N, C-alpha and C. Protein backbone atom coordinates (compact mmCIF):
# COMPACT_ATOMS: atom_id res chain seq x y z
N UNK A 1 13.11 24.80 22.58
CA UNK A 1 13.34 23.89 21.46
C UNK A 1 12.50 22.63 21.67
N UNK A 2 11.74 22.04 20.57
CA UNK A 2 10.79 21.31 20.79
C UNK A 2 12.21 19.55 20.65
N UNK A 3 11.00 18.88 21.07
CA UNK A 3 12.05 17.14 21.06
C UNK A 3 11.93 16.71 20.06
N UNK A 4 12.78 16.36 19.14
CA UNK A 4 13.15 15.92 18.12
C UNK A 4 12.20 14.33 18.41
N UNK A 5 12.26 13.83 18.85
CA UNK A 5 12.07 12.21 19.46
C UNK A 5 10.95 12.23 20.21
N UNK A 6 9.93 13.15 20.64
CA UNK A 6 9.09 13.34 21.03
C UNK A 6 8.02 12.27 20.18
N UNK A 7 7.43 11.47 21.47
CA UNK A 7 6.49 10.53 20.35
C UNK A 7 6.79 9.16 19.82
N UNK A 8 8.57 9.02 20.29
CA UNK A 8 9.06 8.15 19.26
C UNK A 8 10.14 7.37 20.21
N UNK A 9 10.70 6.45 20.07
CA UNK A 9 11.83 5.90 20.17
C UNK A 9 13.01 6.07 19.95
N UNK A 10 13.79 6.54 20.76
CA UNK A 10 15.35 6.29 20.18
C UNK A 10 15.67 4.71 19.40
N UNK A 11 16.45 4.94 18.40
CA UNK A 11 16.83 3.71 17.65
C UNK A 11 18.00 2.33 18.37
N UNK A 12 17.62 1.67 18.51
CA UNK A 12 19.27 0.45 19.13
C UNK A 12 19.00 -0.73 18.14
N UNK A 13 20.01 -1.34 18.51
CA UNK A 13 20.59 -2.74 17.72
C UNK A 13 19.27 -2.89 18.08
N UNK A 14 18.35 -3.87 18.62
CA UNK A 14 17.16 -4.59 19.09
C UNK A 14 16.52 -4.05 17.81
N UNK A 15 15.62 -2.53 17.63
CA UNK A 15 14.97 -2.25 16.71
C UNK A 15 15.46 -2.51 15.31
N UNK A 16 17.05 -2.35 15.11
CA UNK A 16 17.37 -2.99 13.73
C UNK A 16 16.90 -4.60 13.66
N UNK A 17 17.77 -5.56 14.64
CA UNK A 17 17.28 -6.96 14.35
C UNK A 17 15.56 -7.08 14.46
N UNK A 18 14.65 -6.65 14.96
CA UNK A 18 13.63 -7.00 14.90
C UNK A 18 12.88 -6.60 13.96
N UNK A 19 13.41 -5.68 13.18
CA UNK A 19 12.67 -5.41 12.01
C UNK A 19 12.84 -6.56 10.47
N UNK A 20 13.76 -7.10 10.80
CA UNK A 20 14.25 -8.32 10.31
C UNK A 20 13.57 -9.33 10.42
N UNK A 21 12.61 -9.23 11.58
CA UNK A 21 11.78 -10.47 12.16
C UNK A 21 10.38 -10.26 11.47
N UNK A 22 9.93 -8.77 11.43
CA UNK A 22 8.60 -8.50 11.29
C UNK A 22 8.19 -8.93 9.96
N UNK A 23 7.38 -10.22 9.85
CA UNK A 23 7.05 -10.55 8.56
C UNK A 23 5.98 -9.14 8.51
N UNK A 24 5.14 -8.92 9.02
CA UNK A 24 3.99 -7.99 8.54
C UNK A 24 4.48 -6.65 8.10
N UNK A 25 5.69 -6.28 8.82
CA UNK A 25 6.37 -4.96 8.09
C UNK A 25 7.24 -5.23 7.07
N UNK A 26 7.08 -6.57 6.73
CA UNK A 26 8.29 -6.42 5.65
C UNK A 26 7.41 -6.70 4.52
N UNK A 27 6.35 -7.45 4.65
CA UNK A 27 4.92 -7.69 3.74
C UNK A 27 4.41 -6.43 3.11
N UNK A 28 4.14 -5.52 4.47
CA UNK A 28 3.83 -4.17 3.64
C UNK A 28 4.43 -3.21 3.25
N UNK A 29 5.65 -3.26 3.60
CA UNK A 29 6.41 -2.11 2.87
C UNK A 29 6.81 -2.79 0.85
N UNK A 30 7.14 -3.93 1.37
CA UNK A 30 7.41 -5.04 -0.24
C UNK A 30 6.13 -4.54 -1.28
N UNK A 31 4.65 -4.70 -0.42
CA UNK A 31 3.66 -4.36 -0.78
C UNK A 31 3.44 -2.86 -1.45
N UNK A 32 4.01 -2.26 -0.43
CA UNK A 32 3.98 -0.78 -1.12
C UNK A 32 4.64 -0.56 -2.24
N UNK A 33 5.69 -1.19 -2.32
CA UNK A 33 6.55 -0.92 -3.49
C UNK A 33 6.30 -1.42 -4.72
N UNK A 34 5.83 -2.72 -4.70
CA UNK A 34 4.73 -3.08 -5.91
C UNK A 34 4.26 -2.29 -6.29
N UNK A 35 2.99 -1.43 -5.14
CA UNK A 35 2.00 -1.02 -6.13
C UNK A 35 2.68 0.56 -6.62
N UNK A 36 3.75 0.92 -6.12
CA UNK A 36 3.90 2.07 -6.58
C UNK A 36 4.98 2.14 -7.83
N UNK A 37 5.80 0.72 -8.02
CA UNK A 37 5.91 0.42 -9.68
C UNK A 37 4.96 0.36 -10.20
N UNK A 38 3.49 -0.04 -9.98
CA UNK A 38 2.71 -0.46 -10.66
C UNK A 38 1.81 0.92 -11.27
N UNK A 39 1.87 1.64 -9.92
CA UNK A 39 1.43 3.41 -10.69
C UNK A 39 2.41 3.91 -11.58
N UNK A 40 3.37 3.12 -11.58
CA UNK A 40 4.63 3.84 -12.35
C UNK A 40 4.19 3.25 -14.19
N UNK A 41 4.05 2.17 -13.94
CA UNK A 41 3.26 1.47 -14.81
C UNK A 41 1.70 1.99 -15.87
N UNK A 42 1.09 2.60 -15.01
CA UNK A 42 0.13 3.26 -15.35
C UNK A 42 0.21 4.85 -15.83
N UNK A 43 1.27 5.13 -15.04
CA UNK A 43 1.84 6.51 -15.63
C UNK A 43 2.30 6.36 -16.82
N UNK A 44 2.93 5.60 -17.21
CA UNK A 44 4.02 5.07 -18.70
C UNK A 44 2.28 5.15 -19.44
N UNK A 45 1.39 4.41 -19.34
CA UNK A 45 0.72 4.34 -20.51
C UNK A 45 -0.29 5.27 -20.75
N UNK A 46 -0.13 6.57 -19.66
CA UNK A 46 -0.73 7.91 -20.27
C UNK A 46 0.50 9.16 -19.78
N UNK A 47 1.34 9.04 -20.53
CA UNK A 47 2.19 9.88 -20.12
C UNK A 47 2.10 11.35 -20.58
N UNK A 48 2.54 12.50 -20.04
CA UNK A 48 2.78 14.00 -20.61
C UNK A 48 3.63 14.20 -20.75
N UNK A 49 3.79 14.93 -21.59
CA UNK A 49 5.34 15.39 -22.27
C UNK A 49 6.17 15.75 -20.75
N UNK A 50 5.30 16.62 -19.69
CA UNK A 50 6.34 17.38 -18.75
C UNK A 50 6.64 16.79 -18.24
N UNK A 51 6.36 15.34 -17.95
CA UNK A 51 6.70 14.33 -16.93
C UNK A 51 8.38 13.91 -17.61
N UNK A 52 8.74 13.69 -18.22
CA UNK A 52 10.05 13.19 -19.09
C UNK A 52 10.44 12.16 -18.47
N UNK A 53 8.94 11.20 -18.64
CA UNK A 53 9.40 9.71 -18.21
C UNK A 53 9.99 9.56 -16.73
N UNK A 54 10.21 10.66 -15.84
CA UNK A 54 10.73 10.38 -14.22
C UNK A 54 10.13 9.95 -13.22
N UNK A 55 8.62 9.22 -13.43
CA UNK A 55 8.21 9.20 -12.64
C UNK A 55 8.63 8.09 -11.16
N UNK A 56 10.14 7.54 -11.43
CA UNK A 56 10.46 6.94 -10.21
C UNK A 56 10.99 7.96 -9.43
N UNK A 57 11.02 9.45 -9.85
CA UNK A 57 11.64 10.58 -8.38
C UNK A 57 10.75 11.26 -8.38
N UNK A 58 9.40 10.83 -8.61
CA UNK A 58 8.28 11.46 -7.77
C UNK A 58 7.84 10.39 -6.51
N UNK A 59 7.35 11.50 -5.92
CA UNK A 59 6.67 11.00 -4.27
C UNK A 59 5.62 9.63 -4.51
N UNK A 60 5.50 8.44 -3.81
CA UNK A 60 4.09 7.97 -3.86
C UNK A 60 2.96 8.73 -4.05
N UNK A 61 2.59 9.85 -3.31
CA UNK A 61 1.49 10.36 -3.37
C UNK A 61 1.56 11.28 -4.54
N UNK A 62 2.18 11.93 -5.36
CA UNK A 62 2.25 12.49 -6.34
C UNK A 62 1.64 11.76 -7.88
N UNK A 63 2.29 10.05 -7.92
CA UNK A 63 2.03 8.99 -8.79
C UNK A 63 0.17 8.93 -8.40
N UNK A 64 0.64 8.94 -7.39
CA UNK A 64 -1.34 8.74 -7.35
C UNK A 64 -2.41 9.96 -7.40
N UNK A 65 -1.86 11.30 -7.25
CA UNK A 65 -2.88 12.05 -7.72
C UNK A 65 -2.78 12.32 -9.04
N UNK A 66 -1.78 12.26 -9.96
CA UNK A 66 -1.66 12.19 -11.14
C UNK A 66 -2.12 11.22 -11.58
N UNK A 67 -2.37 10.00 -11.26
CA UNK A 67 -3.43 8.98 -11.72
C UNK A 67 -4.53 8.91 -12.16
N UNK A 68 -4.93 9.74 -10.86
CA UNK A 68 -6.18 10.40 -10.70
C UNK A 68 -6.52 11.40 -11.60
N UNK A 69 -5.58 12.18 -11.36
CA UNK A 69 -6.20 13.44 -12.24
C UNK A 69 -6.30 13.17 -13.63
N UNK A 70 -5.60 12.37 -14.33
CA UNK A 70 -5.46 11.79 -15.92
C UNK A 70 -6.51 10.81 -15.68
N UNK A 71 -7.35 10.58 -14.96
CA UNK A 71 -8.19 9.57 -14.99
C UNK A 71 -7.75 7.98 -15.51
N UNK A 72 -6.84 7.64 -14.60
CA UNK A 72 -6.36 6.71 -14.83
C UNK A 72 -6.93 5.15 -13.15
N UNK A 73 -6.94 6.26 -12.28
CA UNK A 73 -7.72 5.53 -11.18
C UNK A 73 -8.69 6.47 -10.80
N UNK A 74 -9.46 6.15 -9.92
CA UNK A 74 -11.24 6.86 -9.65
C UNK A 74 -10.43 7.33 -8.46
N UNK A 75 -11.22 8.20 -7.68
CA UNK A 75 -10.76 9.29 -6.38
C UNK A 75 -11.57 8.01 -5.52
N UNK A 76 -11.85 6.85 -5.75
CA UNK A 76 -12.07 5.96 -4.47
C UNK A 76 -10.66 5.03 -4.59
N UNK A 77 -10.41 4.71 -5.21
CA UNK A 77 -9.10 3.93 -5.31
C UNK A 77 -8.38 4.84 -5.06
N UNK A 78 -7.45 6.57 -5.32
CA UNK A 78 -6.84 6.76 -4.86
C UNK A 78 -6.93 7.39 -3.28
N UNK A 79 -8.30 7.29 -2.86
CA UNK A 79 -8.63 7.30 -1.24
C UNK A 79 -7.59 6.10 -0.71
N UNK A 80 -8.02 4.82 -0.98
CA UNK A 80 -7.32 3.72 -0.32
C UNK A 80 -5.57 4.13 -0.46
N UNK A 81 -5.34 4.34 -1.61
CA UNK A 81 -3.87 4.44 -2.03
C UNK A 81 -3.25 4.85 -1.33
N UNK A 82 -4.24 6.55 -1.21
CA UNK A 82 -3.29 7.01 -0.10
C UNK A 82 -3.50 6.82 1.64
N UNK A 83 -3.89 5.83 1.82
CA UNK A 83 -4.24 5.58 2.92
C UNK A 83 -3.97 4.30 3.26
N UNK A 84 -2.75 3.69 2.35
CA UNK A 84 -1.90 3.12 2.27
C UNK A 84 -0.52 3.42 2.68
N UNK A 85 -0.42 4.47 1.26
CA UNK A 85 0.66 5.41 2.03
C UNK A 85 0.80 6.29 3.17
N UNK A 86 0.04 6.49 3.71
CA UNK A 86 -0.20 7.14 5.49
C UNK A 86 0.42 6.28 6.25
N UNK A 87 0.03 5.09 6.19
CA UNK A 87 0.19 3.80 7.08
C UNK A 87 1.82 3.18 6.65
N UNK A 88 2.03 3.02 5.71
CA UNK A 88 3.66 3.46 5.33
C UNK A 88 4.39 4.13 5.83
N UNK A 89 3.87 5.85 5.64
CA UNK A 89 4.75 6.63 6.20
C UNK A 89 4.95 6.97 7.58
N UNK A 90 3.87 6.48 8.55
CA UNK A 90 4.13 5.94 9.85
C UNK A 90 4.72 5.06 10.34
N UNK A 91 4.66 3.44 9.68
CA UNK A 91 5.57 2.70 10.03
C UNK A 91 7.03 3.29 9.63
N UNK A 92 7.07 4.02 8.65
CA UNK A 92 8.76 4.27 8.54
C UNK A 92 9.18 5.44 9.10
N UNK A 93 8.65 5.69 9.90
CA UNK A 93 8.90 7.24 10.77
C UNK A 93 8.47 6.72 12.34
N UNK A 94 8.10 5.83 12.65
CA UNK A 94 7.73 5.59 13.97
C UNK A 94 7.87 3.97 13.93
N UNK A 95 8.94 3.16 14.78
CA UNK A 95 9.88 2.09 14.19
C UNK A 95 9.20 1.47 15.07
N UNK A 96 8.77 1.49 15.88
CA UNK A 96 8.07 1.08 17.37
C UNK A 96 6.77 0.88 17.58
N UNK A 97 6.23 1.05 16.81
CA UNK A 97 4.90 1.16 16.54
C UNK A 97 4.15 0.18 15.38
N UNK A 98 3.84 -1.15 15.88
CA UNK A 98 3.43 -1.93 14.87
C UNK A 98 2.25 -1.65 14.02
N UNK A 99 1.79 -1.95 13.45
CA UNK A 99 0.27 -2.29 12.48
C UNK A 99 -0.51 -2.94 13.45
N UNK A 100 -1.81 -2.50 13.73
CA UNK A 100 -2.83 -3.16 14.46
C UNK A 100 -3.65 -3.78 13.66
N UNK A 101 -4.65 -4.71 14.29
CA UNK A 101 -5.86 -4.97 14.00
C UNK A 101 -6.82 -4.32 13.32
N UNK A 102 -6.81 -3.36 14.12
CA UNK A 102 -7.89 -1.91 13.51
C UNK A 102 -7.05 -1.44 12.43
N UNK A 103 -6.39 -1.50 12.25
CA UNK A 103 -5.48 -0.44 10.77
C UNK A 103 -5.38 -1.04 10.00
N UNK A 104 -5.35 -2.74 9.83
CA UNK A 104 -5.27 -3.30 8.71
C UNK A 104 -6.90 -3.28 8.30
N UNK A 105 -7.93 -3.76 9.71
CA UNK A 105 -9.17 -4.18 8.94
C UNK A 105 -9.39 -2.96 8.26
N UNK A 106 -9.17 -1.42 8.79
CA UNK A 106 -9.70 -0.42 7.99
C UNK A 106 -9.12 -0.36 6.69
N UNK A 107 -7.70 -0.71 6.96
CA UNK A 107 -7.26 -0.66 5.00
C UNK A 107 -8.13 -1.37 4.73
N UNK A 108 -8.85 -2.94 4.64
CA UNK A 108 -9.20 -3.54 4.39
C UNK A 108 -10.77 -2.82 3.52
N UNK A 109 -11.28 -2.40 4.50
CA UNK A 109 -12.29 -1.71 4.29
C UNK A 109 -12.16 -0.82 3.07
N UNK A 110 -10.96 0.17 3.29
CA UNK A 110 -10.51 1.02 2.44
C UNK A 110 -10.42 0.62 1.16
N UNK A 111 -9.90 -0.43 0.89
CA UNK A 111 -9.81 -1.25 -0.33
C UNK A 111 -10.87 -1.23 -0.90
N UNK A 112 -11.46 -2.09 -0.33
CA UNK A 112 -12.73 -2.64 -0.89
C UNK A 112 -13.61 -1.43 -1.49
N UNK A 113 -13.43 -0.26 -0.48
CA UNK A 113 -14.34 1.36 -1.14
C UNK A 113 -13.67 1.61 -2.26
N UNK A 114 -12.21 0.84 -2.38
CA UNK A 114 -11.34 1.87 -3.26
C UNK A 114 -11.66 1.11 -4.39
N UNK A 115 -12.49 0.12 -4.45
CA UNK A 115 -12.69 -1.00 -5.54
C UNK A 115 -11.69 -2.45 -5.77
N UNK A 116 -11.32 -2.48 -4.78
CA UNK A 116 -10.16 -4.12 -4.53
C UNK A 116 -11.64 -5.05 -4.51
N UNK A 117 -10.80 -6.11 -5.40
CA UNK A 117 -11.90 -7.36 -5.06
C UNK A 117 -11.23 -7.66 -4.16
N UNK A 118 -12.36 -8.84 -3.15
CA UNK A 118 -11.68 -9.69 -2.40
C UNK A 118 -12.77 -11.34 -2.67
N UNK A 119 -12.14 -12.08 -2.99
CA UNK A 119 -12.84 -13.48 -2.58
C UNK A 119 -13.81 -13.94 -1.54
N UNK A 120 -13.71 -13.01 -1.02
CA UNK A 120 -14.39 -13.60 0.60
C UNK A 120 -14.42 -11.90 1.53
N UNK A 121 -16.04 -11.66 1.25
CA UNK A 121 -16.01 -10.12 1.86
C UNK A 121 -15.91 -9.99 3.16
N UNK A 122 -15.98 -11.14 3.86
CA UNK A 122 -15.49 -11.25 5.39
C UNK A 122 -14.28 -10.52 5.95
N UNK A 123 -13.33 -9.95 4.80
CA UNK A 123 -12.24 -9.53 5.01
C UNK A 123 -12.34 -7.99 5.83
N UNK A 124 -13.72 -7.57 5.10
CA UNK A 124 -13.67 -5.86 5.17
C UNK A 124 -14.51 -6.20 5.93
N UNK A 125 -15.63 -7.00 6.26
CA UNK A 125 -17.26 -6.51 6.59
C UNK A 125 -17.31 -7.31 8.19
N UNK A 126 -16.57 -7.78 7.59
CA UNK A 126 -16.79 -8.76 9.67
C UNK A 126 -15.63 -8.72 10.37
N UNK A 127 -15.62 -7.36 11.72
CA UNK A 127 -14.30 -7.36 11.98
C UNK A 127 -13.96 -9.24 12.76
N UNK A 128 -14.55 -9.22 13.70
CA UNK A 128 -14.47 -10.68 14.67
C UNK A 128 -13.95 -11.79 13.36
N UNK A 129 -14.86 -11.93 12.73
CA UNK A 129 -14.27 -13.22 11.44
C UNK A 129 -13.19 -12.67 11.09
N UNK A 130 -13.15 -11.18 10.57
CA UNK A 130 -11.40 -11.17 9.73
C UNK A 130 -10.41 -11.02 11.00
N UNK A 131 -10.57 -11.35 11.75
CA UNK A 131 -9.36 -11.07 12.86
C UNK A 131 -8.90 -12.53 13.16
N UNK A 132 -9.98 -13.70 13.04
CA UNK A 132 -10.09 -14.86 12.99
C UNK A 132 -9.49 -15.44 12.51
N UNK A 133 -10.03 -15.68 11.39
CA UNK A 133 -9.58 -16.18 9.65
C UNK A 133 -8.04 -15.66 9.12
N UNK A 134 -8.45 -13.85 9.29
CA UNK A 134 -7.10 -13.48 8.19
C UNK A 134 -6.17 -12.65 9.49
N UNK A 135 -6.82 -12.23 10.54
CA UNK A 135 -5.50 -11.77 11.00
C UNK A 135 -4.93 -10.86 10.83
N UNK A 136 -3.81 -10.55 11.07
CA UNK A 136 -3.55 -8.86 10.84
C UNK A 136 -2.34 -9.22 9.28
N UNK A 137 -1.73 -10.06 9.28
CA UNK A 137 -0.41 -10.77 8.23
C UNK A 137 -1.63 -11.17 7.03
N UNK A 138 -2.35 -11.82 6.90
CA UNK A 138 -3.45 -12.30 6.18
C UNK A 138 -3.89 -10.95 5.42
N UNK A 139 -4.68 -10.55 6.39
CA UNK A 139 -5.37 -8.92 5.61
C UNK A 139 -4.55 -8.30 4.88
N UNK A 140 -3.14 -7.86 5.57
CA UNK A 140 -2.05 -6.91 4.98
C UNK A 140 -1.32 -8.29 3.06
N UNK A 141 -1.72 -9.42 3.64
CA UNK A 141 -1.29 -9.84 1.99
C UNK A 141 -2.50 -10.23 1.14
N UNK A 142 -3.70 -10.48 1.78
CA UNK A 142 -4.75 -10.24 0.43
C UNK A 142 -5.00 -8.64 -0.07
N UNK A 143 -5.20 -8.05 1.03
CA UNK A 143 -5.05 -6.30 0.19
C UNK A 143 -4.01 -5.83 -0.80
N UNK A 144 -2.84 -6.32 -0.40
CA UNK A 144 -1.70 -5.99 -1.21
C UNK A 144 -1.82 -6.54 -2.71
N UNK A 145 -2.16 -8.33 -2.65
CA UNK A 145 -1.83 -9.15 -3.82
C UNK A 145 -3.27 -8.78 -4.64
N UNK A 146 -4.66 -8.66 -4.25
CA UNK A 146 -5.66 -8.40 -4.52
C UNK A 146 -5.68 -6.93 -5.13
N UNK A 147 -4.80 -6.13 -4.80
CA UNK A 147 -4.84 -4.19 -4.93
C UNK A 147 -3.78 -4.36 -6.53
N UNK A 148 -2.74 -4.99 -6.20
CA UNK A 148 -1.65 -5.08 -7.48
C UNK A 148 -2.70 -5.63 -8.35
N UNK A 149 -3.10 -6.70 -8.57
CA UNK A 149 -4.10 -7.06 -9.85
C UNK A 149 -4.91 -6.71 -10.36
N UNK A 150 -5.35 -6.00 -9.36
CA UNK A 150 -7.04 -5.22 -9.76
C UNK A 150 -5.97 -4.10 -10.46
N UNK A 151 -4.94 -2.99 -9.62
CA UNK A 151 -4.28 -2.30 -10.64
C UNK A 151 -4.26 -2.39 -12.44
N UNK A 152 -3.49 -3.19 -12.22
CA UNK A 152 -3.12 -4.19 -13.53
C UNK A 152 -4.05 -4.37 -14.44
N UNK A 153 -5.25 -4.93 -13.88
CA UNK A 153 -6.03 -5.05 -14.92
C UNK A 153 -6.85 -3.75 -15.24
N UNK A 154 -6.52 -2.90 -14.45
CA UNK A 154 -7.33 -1.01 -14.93
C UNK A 154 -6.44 -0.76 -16.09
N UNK A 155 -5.32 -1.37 -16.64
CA UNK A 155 -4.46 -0.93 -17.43
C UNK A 155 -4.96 -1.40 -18.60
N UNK A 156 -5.96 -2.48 -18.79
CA UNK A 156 -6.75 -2.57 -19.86
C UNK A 156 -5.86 -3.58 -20.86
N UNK A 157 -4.48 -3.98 -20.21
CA UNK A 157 -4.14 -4.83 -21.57
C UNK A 157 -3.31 -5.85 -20.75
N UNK A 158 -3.41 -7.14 -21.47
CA UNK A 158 -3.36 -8.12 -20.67
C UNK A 158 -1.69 -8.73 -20.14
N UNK A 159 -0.85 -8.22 -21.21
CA UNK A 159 0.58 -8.39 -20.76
C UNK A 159 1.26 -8.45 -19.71
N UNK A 160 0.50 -7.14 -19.10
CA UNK A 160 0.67 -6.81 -17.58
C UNK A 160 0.51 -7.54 -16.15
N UNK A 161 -0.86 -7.69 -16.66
CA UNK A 161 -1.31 -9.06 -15.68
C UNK A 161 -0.42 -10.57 -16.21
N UNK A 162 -0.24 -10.57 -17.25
CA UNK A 162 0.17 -11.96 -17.36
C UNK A 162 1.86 -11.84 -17.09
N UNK A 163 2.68 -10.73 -17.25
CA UNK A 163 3.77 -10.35 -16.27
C UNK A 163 3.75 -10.55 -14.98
N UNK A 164 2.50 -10.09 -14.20
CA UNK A 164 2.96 -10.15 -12.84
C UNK A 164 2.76 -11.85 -12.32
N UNK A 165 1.76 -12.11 -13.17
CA UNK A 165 1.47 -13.98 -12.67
C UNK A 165 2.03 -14.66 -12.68
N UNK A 166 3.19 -14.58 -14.32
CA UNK A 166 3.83 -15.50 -14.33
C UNK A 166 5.54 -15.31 -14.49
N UNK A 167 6.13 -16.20 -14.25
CA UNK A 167 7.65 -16.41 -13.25
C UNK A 167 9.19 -16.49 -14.57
């Protein structure tokens, strides 16, 4: 019989309270969930009959190849997406195991292939400066806040964006 826990951590009080602490895991999971209302969002405005409007009990990765495939995002944006959700579904399956350096700059990177603007391409293109400057908390919230808008505005109408801006 193979180990269930093989790879992984048993769970204790410590790993609950410290996940409480982790601004960067709580940044990107918050993050994830944005953007995957926000595919939910994009689904609503090319919908198919077979879908019957459910698309909050489909998978992340399901919202995004159906995106895709309705040509609603390009197969470089849903590269990053789901390589978003990879990095998701590791942090929430392996509790012990933070977000590095290297995993954010590559989302970072990822983004940017996937078509994310960024203000300042230092983010993706210079690891030494973005480790500097933005850091591993930095990277993980300009990709996120930068990925939701650019979303938004693929939706072609301005409500959306002016929903998420304003309070």
């Amino acid at each position: 019989m193979t180990d269930t826990w093989e790879g992984r951590v048993r769970p204790k009080i410590e790993h609950v309270t410290s996940l409480f602490e982790n601004e960067v895991l709580g940044a990107f999971m918050s993050g994830h969930l944005v953007l995957e209302s926000i595919l939910v969002l994009m689904l609503e405005s090319n919908p198919k009959d077979c879908d019957n409007g459910r698309y909050f009990e489909w998978s992340f990765r399901r919202k995004v190849d159906a995106s895709e495939a309705r040509g609603i995002i390009d197969q470089h944006t849903a590269e990053f997406l789901r390589g978003v959700n990879n990095i998701r579904n590791r942090l929430a399956h392996k509790l012990d195991i933070p977000i590095t350096f290297d995993e954010a700059f590559e989302l970072a990177e990822l983004a940017a292939a996937g078509g994310i603007d960024f203000s300042d391409s230092t983010i993706y293109l210079d690891r030494e400066k973005s480790e500097q400057w933005y850091g591993i908390e930095g990277i993980v919230q300009e990709v996120f806040q930068n990925a939701a808008q650019d979303l938004l505005f693929l939706l072609d109408d301005d409500r959306f964006i002016n929903d998420f801006v304003s309070q």
